[in-house]
Coordinates of C-alpha atoms and ligand atoms in Angstrom, one line a residue:
M1 CA -22.9 -7.4 -0.9
V2 CA -21.5 -10.9 -1.0
S3 CA -17.9 -11.7 0.1
R4 CA -16.0 -14.0 -2.1
T5 CA -14.2 -17.0 -0.8
I6 CA -11.1 -17.8 -2.8
P7 CA -9.9 -21.4 -2.2
V8 CA -6.3 -21.7 -1.3
D9 CA -3.9 -24.3 -2.6
L10 CA -3.8 -27.8 -1.2
F11 CA -1.9 -27.8 2.1
D12 CA -0.8 -29.7 5.2
L13 CA -0.8 -27.5 8.3
V14 CA 1.3 -29.1 11.1
V15 CA 0.6 -27.5 14.4
F16 CA 3.4 -28.1 16.9
G17 CA 1.7 -27.5 20.2
G18 CA -1.5 -28.7 18.6
T19 CA -2.8 -29.8 22.1
G20 CA -2.2 -26.4 23.7
D21 CA -4.4 -23.5 24.7
L22 CA -3.8 -21.4 21.6
A23 CA -4.5 -24.3 19.3
R24 CA -7.7 -25.1 21.2
R25 CA -9.0 -21.6 21.4
K26 CA -7.8 -20.1 18.1
I27 CA -6.1 -22.2 15.5
L28 CA -8.5 -25.2 15.4
P29 CA -11.7 -23.1 15.3
A30 CA -10.1 -20.8 12.7
L31 CA -9.3 -23.6 10.4
F32 CA -12.7 -25.2 10.9
K33 CA -14.4 -22.0 9.9
R34 CA -12.3 -21.7 6.8
F35 CA -13.2 -25.3 6.0
C36 CA -16.9 -24.5 6.4
S37 CA -16.5 -21.5 4.1
G38 CA -15.1 -23.8 1.4
Q39 CA -11.7 -22.3 1.4
M40 CA -9.9 -25.5 2.2
A41 CA -9.3 -27.7 -0.9
D42 CA -10.3 -31.4 -0.6
G43 CA -7.5 -33.4 0.8
A44 CA -6.0 -30.5 2.9
R45 CA -4.9 -31.7 6.3
L46 CA -4.4 -30.5 9.8
I47 CA -1.8 -32.4 11.7
G48 CA -1.6 -31.9 15.4
A49 CA 1.8 -32.5 16.9
S50 CA 2.9 -32.6 20.6
R51 CA 4.6 -35.0 23.0
R52 CA 1.5 -36.7 24.5
D53 CA 0.9 -40.2 23.2
W54 CA -2.3 -39.7 21.4
S55 CA -3.9 -41.4 18.4
D56 CA -5.8 -39.7 15.6
A57 CA -9.0 -40.6 17.3
D58 CA -7.9 -39.0 20.6
Y59 CA -6.9 -35.8 18.8
R60 CA -10.2 -35.7 16.8
E61 CA -12.0 -35.8 20.1
F62 CA -9.9 -32.9 21.4
V63 CA -10.7 -31.0 18.1
R64 CA -14.5 -31.7 18.6
K65 CA -14.4 -30.3 22.1
S66 CA -12.4 -27.3 21.0
L67 CA -14.9 -26.5 18.2
S68 CA -17.9 -26.9 20.4
E69 CA -16.4 -24.5 22.9
F70 CA -14.9 -21.9 20.5
A71 CA -16.3 -22.3 17.0
G72 CA -19.8 -20.9 17.7
E73 CA -22.9 -22.0 15.9
L74 CA -21.1 -23.7 13.0
A75 CA -20.0 -26.4 15.4
L76 CA -23.6 -27.3 16.0
D77 CA -23.6 -28.9 12.6
R78 CA -22.3 -32.4 13.5
S79 CA -21.9 -33.5 9.9
L80 CA -19.6 -30.5 9.2
V81 CA -17.6 -31.2 12.3
E82 CA -17.2 -34.9 11.4
T83 CA -16.2 -34.1 7.8
F84 CA -13.6 -31.7 9.1
C85 CA -12.4 -34.2 11.6
R86 CA -11.5 -36.6 8.7
C87 CA -8.9 -34.0 7.7
V88 CA -7.4 -34.1 11.2
H89 CA -4.4 -36.3 12.1
Y90 CA -2.0 -36.5 15.0
V91 CA 1.6 -37.4 15.6
S92 CA 3.4 -37.6 18.8
V93 CA 6.6 -35.6 18.4
D94 CA 9.2 -34.2 20.8
A95 CA 10.7 -30.9 19.7
N96 CA 13.8 -31.7 21.8
G97 CA 14.3 -35.3 20.9
P98 CA 14.1 -37.9 18.1
R99 CA 10.6 -39.2 19.0
G100 CA 8.1 -38.9 16.2
W101 CA 10.1 -37.2 13.5
D102 CA 10.3 -40.2 11.2
E103 CA 6.6 -40.7 11.5
L104 CA 5.9 -37.1 10.7
S105 CA 8.2 -37.3 7.7
G106 CA 6.3 -40.4 6.6
L107 CA 3.0 -38.5 6.8
M108 CA 4.1 -35.7 4.5
V109 CA 3.2 -35.8 0.8
A110 CA 4.8 -34.0 -2.1
D111 CA 3.3 -31.2 -4.2
R112 CA 1.4 -29.3 -1.6
V113 CA 2.0 -26.3 0.7
R114 CA 3.5 -27.3 4.1
A115 CA 3.0 -24.9 6.9
F116 CA 4.6 -25.7 10.3
Y117 CA 3.0 -23.7 13.0
F118 CA 5.2 -23.2 16.1
S119 CA 2.5 -22.9 18.7
V120 CA 4.9 -23.7 21.5
D121 CA 7.2 -22.0 23.9
P122 CA 9.8 -20.0 22.0
G123 CA 12.5 -22.1 23.9
L124 CA 11.4 -25.0 21.5
F125 CA 11.8 -23.0 18.3
S126 CA 15.5 -24.1 18.0
G127 CA 14.8 -27.8 18.4
L128 CA 11.9 -27.7 16.0
S129 CA 13.8 -25.7 13.4
M130 CA 16.8 -28.1 13.6
R131 CA 14.7 -31.2 13.3
L132 CA 12.6 -29.9 10.5
Q133 CA 15.8 -29.3 8.5
D134 CA 17.5 -32.6 9.6
H135 CA 14.4 -34.5 8.4
E136 CA 14.3 -32.6 5.2
L137 CA 10.8 -31.5 5.9
M138 CA 11.3 -28.1 4.4
N139 CA 10.9 -27.7 0.7
E140 CA 10.2 -24.7 -1.6
Q141 CA 6.6 -24.8 -0.5
S142 CA 7.2 -24.9 3.2
R143 CA 6.9 -22.1 5.7
V144 CA 7.0 -21.7 9.4
V145 CA 4.6 -19.7 11.6
V146 CA 5.9 -18.3 14.9
E147 CA 3.9 -16.9 17.7
K148 CA 4.6 -14.0 20.1
P149 CA 6.4 -13.3 22.3
F150 CA 9.2 -12.8 19.7
G151 CA 12.0 -12.2 22.1
H152 CA 12.1 -10.5 25.5
D153 CA 14.4 -7.6 24.3
L154 CA 16.5 -6.7 21.4
E155 CA 19.2 -9.2 22.2
T156 CA 16.9 -12.2 22.6
A157 CA 14.9 -11.2 19.5
Q158 CA 18.2 -11.0 17.5
A159 CA 19.2 -14.4 18.8
L160 CA 15.8 -15.9 17.8
N161 CA 16.0 -14.3 14.4
A162 CA 19.5 -15.6 13.9
E163 CA 18.4 -19.1 15.0
L164 CA 15.5 -19.1 12.5
A165 CA 17.8 -17.7 9.8
Q166 CA 20.1 -20.7 10.1
H167 CA 17.4 -23.0 9.0
F168 CA 14.9 -20.9 7.0
D169 CA 14.9 -18.1 4.5
E170 CA 13.2 -14.9 5.7
S171 CA 10.5 -15.5 3.0
Q172 CA 9.5 -18.7 4.8
I173 CA 9.1 -17.1 8.2
Y174 CA 5.7 -15.8 9.3
R175 CA 5.8 -13.9 12.6
I176 CA 2.2 -13.6 13.8
D177 CA 0.8 -10.4 15.4
H178 CA -2.9 -11.3 15.4
Y179 CA -3.8 -7.6 15.5
L180 CA -2.7 -7.3 11.9
G181 CA -5.3 -9.9 10.9
K182 CA -8.2 -7.8 12.2
E183 CA -10.5 -6.6 9.4
T184 CA -10.5 -3.0 10.6
V185 CA -6.7 -2.9 10.8
Q186 CA -6.6 -3.8 7.1
N187 CA -9.3 -1.4 6.5
L188 CA -7.1 1.3 7.9
M189 CA -4.9 0.8 4.9
A190 CA -7.9 0.7 2.5
V191 CA -9.4 3.9 4.0
R192 CA -6.0 5.7 3.9
F193 CA -4.8 4.5 0.5
G194 CA -8.0 3.8 -1.4
N195 CA -9.6 7.2 -0.9
M196 CA -8.5 10.6 -2.1
L197 CA -10.4 12.1 0.8
F198 CA -8.0 11.5 3.7
E199 CA -4.5 11.3 2.4
P200 CA -4.0 15.0 1.7
L201 CA -5.0 15.8 5.3
W202 CA -3.0 13.0 6.8
N203 CA -0.1 15.0 8.2
A204 CA 1.0 17.4 10.9
Q205 CA -0.6 20.3 9.2
Y206 CA -4.1 19.0 9.6
I207 CA -3.9 16.5 12.4
D208 CA -3.6 17.7 15.9
H209 CA -2.8 14.3 17.5
I210 CA -3.5 10.6 17.3
Q211 CA -4.5 8.3 20.1
I212 CA -4.3 4.5 20.2
T213 CA -6.1 2.7 23.0
V214 CA -6.1 -1.0 23.6
A215 CA -8.0 -1.7 26.9
E216 CA -9.0 -5.0 28.3
T217 CA -11.3 -5.8 31.3
V218 CA -9.5 -9.1 32.0
G219 CA -6.6 -9.3 34.4
V220 CA -3.6 -11.6 33.8
D221 CA -5.8 -14.6 34.0
G222 CA -3.5 -17.6 34.4
R223 CA -0.7 -16.0 32.4
G224 CA 0.8 -14.5 35.6
E225 CA 4.2 -16.1 35.3
Y226 CA 4.7 -14.9 31.7
Y227 CA 3.1 -11.5 32.3
E228 CA 5.2 -10.8 35.4
S229 CA 8.4 -11.0 33.3
A230 CA 6.8 -9.0 30.4
G231 CA 4.5 -6.3 31.5
A232 CA 2.3 -4.1 29.3
M233 CA 5.3 -2.6 27.5
R234 CA 6.6 -5.9 26.2
D235 CA 3.2 -7.7 26.0
M236 CA 1.3 -5.0 24.1
V237 CA 3.2 -1.9 23.2
Q238 CA 6.3 -3.4 21.6
N239 CA 4.1 -5.4 19.2
H240 CA 0.4 -4.7 18.9
L241 CA 0.3 -0.9 19.5
M242 CA 3.5 -0.5 17.5
Q243 CA 1.9 -2.2 14.5
L244 CA -1.1 0.0 14.7
L245 CA 1.1 3.0 15.0
C246 CA 2.9 1.9 11.9
L247 CA -0.2 1.4 9.8
I248 CA -1.7 4.8 10.8
A249 CA 1.6 6.7 10.3
M250 CA 3.3 5.0 7.4
E251 CA 3.9 6.5 3.9
P252 CA 1.9 5.0 1.1
P253 CA 3.8 2.0 -0.2
T254 CA 4.4 1.8 -3.9
F255 CA 2.5 -1.4 -4.1
F256 CA 0.4 -3.5 -1.7
D257 CA 3.2 -6.0 -1.6
P258 CA 4.7 -7.6 1.5
D259 CA 8.1 -6.0 1.4
A260 CA 6.9 -2.6 0.2
V261 CA 4.4 -2.4 3.1
R262 CA 7.0 -3.7 5.6
D263 CA 9.6 -1.3 4.4
E264 CA 7.3 1.6 5.1
K265 CA 6.3 0.3 8.6
L266 CA 10.0 -0.1 9.4
K267 CA 10.6 3.6 8.5
V268 CA 7.9 4.6 11.0
I269 CA 9.5 2.6 13.9
R270 CA 12.9 4.0 13.1
A271 CA 11.5 7.5 13.1
L272 CA 10.2 7.1 16.7
S273 CA 11.8 9.6 19.1
N274 CA 13.0 8.6 22.5
V275 CA 10.3 9.0 25.1
E276 CA 10.9 11.4 27.9
P277 CA 10.3 9.8 31.4
H278 CA 7.6 12.3 32.2
H279 CA 5.8 11.2 29.0
I280 CA 5.2 7.7 30.3
V281 CA 2.8 6.6 33.0
R282 CA 3.0 3.0 34.2
G283 CA 0.2 1.5 36.3
Q284 CA -0.7 -1.6 38.2
Y285 CA -4.3 -2.7 39.0
T286 CA -5.3 -3.0 42.6
A287 CA -8.2 -5.0 44.2
A288 CA -11.6 -3.4 43.6
D289 CA -15.2 -4.5 43.0
G290 CA -14.5 -8.0 44.3
A291 CA -11.6 -8.4 41.9
T292 CA -8.1 -9.4 43.0
S293 CA -5.1 -7.2 42.6
Y294 CA -2.3 -7.7 40.1
R295 CA 0.1 -8.6 42.9
E296 CA -2.3 -11.3 44.1
D297 CA -2.8 -12.6 40.6
V298 CA 0.9 -13.0 40.0
D299 CA 1.6 -14.0 43.6
N300 CA 4.2 -11.4 44.1
P301 CA 3.5 -8.8 46.8
R302 CA 6.4 -6.6 45.7
S303 CA 5.8 -6.8 41.9
R304 CA 6.8 -3.7 40.0
T305 CA 5.5 -4.9 36.7
E306 CA 3.1 -2.6 34.9
S307 CA -0.3 -3.8 33.8
F308 CA -1.1 -0.4 32.3
I309 CA 1.0 2.0 30.3
A310 CA 0.3 5.4 28.7
L311 CA 2.9 7.3 26.7
K312 CA 3.4 10.1 24.4
C313 CA 5.8 9.8 21.5
H314 CA 6.7 11.6 18.3
L315 CA 7.9 10.6 14.9
N316 CA 10.9 12.4 13.6
N317 CA 9.9 12.8 10.0
W318 CA 8.5 15.4 7.6
R319 CA 4.9 14.2 7.7
W320 CA 4.5 14.0 11.5
A321 CA 6.9 16.5 13.0
G322 CA 5.1 18.2 15.9
T323 CA 2.1 15.7 16.0
P324 CA 2.0 13.7 19.2
F325 CA 0.9 10.1 19.3
Y326 CA -0.6 9.0 22.6
L327 CA -0.6 5.2 23.2
R328 CA -2.5 3.6 26.0
T329 CA -3.1 0.0 27.0
G330 CA -4.1 -1.7 30.2
K331 CA -5.7 -4.7 31.9
R332 CA -8.7 -4.6 34.2
M333 CA -9.9 -1.4 32.6
S334 CA -13.5 -0.2 32.9
E335 CA -14.3 -1.4 29.3
R336 CA -12.9 -3.6 26.6
D337 CA -12.1 -1.1 23.9
S338 CA -9.5 -1.0 21.1
E339 CA -9.6 2.1 19.0
I340 CA -7.5 4.6 17.1
T341 CA -8.7 8.2 17.1
V342 CA -7.3 10.7 14.6
V343 CA -8.1 14.2 16.0
F344 CA -8.0 16.8 13.3
K345 CA -7.1 20.4 14.0
E346 CA -9.7 23.1 14.5
T347 CA -10.6 25.3 11.5
P348 CA -8.1 28.1 11.3
H349 CA -10.8 30.8 11.7
A350 CA -14.2 30.5 13.5
I351 CA -16.6 32.3 11.1
F352 CA -19.7 31.4 13.2
G353 CA -18.5 33.3 16.2
Q354 CA -17.5 32.2 19.7
E355 CA -21.0 31.0 20.7
A356 CA -20.9 28.3 17.9
G357 CA -17.9 26.8 19.7
R358 CA -14.8 25.3 18.2
H359 CA -14.9 21.8 16.8
N360 CA -12.5 19.2 15.7
N361 CA -13.2 16.5 13.2
E362 CA -12.3 13.1 14.6
L363 CA -11.9 9.8 12.7
T364 CA -12.3 6.8 15.0
I365 CA -11.2 3.4 13.9
Q366 CA -12.8 0.9 16.3
L367 CA -11.1 -2.5 16.5
Q368 CA -13.1 -4.2 19.3
P369 CA -15.5 -5.0 20.6
D370 CA -17.2 -3.9 17.3
E371 CA -15.3 -3.1 14.2
G372 CA -16.1 0.0 12.4
I373 CA -15.1 3.5 11.4
T374 CA -16.7 6.8 12.5
L375 CA -16.0 10.2 11.1
G376 CA -17.2 13.0 13.4
V377 CA -18.4 16.0 11.3
T378 CA -19.7 19.3 12.5
I379 CA -23.1 20.5 11.3
K380 CA -25.7 23.1 12.2
D381 CA -27.7 22.2 15.3
P382 CA -31.2 21.8 13.8
G383 CA -33.8 24.4 14.7
P384 CA -34.4 28.1 14.6
G385 CA -31.9 28.9 17.4
G386 CA -29.3 30.5 15.2
M387 CA -26.1 29.1 13.9
R388 CA -25.1 26.8 16.7
L389 CA -22.8 23.9 15.7
V390 CA -23.0 20.3 16.8
D391 CA -20.8 17.3 16.1
V392 CA -22.5 14.2 14.7
P393 CA -21.0 10.9 13.7
L394 CA -20.9 9.6 10.1
D395 CA -21.0 6.1 11.3
M396 CA -19.9 3.1 9.3
S397 CA -20.5 0.0 11.3
F398 CA -19.2 -2.7 9.0
A399 CA -21.9 -5.1 10.2
E400 CA -24.7 -2.7 9.1
A401 CA -23.0 -1.3 6.0
L402 CA -21.9 -4.6 4.5
G403 CA -24.6 -6.9 5.6
P404 CA -23.8 -10.7 5.9
S405 CA -20.3 -10.3 4.3
A406 CA -19.3 -8.1 7.3
D407 CA -19.3 -11.3 9.3
S408 CA -15.6 -10.9 9.0
P409 CA -13.3 -13.8 9.7
D410 CA -11.4 -13.9 12.9
A411 CA -7.8 -12.7 12.7
Y412 CA -6.4 -16.2 12.9
E413 CA -8.6 -17.4 10.0
R414 CA -7.2 -14.7 7.7
L415 CA -3.6 -15.0 8.9
I416 CA -3.5 -18.8 8.5
M417 CA -5.0 -18.5 5.0
D418 CA -2.4 -15.9 4.2
V419 CA 0.3 -18.3 5.3
I420 CA -1.0 -20.9 2.9
R421 CA -1.2 -18.4 0.1
G422 CA 2.4 -17.3 0.9
D423 CA 1.4 -13.7 1.5
Q424 CA 3.6 -12.1 4.2
T425 CA 2.1 -8.6 4.1
L426 CA 0.4 -9.0 7.5
F427 CA 3.4 -10.6 9.2
M428 CA 6.3 -9.0 10.9
R429 CA 9.7 -9.0 9.3
N430 CA 12.9 -9.7 11.3
D431 CA 14.1 -6.0 11.0
E432 CA 10.7 -4.7 12.1
V433 CA 10.7 -6.8 15.2
E434 CA 14.3 -5.8 16.1
A435 CA 13.6 -2.1 15.4
A436 CA 10.6 -2.2 17.8
W437 CA 12.8 -3.8 20.5
A438 CA 15.5 -1.2 19.8
W439 CA 13.0 1.5 20.7
T440 CA 11.5 -0.3 23.6
D441 CA 14.6 -1.5 25.4
P442 CA 16.0 1.9 26.5
I443 CA 12.6 2.9 27.9
I444 CA 12.4 -0.3 30.0
R445 CA 16.0 0.1 31.1
G446 CA 15.3 3.7 32.0
W447 CA 12.6 2.9 34.5
Q448 CA 14.6 -0.1 35.8
A449 CA 17.6 2.2 36.5
R450 CA 15.4 4.8 38.2
G451 CA 13.6 2.1 40.2
D452 CA 10.3 3.5 39.0
A453 CA 7.2 1.8 40.6
P454 CA 4.0 1.6 38.7
K455 CA 1.1 3.8 39.9
P456 CA -1.7 1.8 41.5
Y457 CA -5.2 2.1 39.8
D458 CA -8.5 0.5 40.8
S459 CA -9.5 -2.6 38.9
Y460 CA -12.2 -1.7 36.3
S461 CA -11.2 2.0 36.2
A462 CA -9.7 4.3 33.5
G463 CA -6.2 3.6 34.8
P464 CA -4.0 5.9 37.0
D465 CA -5.0 9.5 37.3
D466 CA -1.5 10.4 36.1
A467 CA -2.4 9.2 32.7
T468 CA -5.3 11.6 32.5
M469 CA -3.0 14.4 33.8
M470 CA -0.3 13.6 31.3
I471 CA -2.6 14.3 28.3
R472 CA -4.4 17.2 30.1
R473 CA -1.1 19.0 30.5
D474 CA -1.1 19.2 26.7
G475 CA -4.7 20.6 26.7
R476 CA -6.1 17.3 25.4
E477 CA -8.4 14.5 26.7
W478 CA -8.4 10.8 26.1
R479 CA -11.1 9.8 23.6
G480 CA -13.3 6.8 23.5
V481 CA -15.3 5.1 26.3
I482 CA -12.4 5.1 28.7
N483 CA -11.6 8.6 29.9
Ligands
LIG1 P1 0.3 -24.3 26.2 O1 -1.1 -24.4 26.4 O2 1.2 -24.4 27.3 O3 0.7 -25.4 25.1 C1 2.0 -25.8 24.8 C2 2.0 -26.9 23.8 O4 3.3 -27.3 23.5 C3 1.2 -28.2 24.2 O5 0.5 -28.7 23.1 C4 2.4 -29.1 24.6 O6 1.9 -30.4 24.4 C5 3.4 -28.7 23.5 N1 4.8 -29.0 23.9 C6 5.4 -28.7 25.1 N2 6.7 -29.2 25.1 C7 6.8 -29.8 23.9 C8 7.9 -30.5 23.2 N3 9.1 -30.7 23.9 N4 7.7 -31.1 22.0 C9 6.5 -30.9 21.4 N5 5.5 -30.3 21.9 C10 5.6 -29.7 23.1 O7 0.7 -23.0 25.4 P2 -0.2 -22.0 24.5 O8 -0.9 -21.1 25.4 O9 -0.9 -22.8 23.5 O10 0.9 -21.1 23.8 C11 1.7 -21.6 22.8 C12 2.6 -20.4 22.3 O11 1.7 -19.4 21.7 C13 3.4 -19.7 23.3 O12 4.6 -19.3 22.8 C14 2.5 -18.5 23.7 O13 3.3 -17.5 24.2 C15 1.9 -18.2 22.4 N6 0.7 -17.5 22.5 C16 -0.4 -18.0 23.2 C17 -1.6 -17.3 23.3 C18 -2.8 -17.9 23.9 O14 -3.8 -17.2 23.9 N7 -2.7 -19.1 24.5 C19 -1.7 -16.1 22.7 C20 -0.6 -15.5 22.0 C21 0.6 -16.2 21.9 P3 2.6 -31.7 25.2 O15 2.7 -31.3 26.6 O16 1.7 -32.8 24.9 O17 3.9 -31.8 24.5

């Protein structure tokens, strides 16, 4: 099977913060890979923009280093790298002052898509937006891309949305959640809405519960200052896990159209019930196996910020009434593992007798480290030993099933190309972001009011025991490699 590369329209991508960490690790390699795939039209340009006084040549050198570090084998082809570098330019611009804006204006050409990527601290969004407008850099083909964190709570998210709305139409704003750019996440929609098999069973009548786990082995790794003010709830649950929950639980949209999809996701967030305090476990990693503790990493011996969270929630709607959703995310966990498990109910009657055991079908959607979908089915244990049952996986590793075309693009590759194409389906809308904060805020306020401290857990473990106990009280177990 061969994947098709559909070239996008001619564009200029201006990356504010083009010398930053995100640009270096994600944006530049992503664009280079799309260039190598033939998706960038001749003449398309990447324009790095930040305060430092660099020339095009300085920036091209920065790009070369970034590619050699983060673009894999493709970057070994020097002629490809050099051809790409000819599309790269740099302008020294201050988001908060007049420097560089006339020069940037002068660089722009008409009749092509203009994408302005705000890969900077959100405190700079206002200055950038104002100056883009003042210098008449926005036209009908212009769009802006904004990175997370999108607000710290509902109030700040509303303020940020209002600020952007003063300068841009909502149809021009692309709020990135890179989880939505993952191939499997989109496959979730394809599997649900492209097959007759699952949708009739996709409800509280047939599904016992759903688990979403996003576990990382890394700690806060140099992001201590930001993380300490955010914690796992703001950093992961409010956005990434919420988006996964939306895709797994939403109603089929009428069309695969940005607003139709986002309308359905919004309904899911609005249907979320309040979470009871005893249905949330917060944790904080401690030193173990030679690793430092969270408190050491953020240099705050009294920190009460959570690096782990597990919670149970419900959706107040017809489809899901009574089906719990268990969400779990943490740093310094025993494995890197992101997966969604849909656990179906047992058959209503066990015709094979008690010895055969009771079995649940499980559909596992693996997001990382490997992307794939597995359906656990129950079959007869082979051999003459009577009718014993055994669960086996119907495994669809994308890499094996799809061959070379399964070498799926990184989330940033897909999302940046969607920006150029003007497709907002995989980007969060203002009301979605605000609804997610409206659900998250009272939970955070609740534990702040109670003075809850996170439970300690060993680095490289499964998280606090309380998280295991929380799900066991319901007669269930965490699925996946972390349990
Ligand atoms: P960073 O490494 O600190 O880079 C910040 C960039 O902003 C630099 O290029 C800096 O260059 C530029 N900058 C600072 N002040 C400026 C000003 N007044 N005018 C113009 N440019 C200015 O930050 P980052 O890690 O790349 O993160 C960028 C954004 O993406 C943040 O909002 C972050 O939360 C978000 N994000 C980052 C990651 C990640 O993996 N790094 C992941 C998700 C989201 P100069 O100093 O030369 O101006």
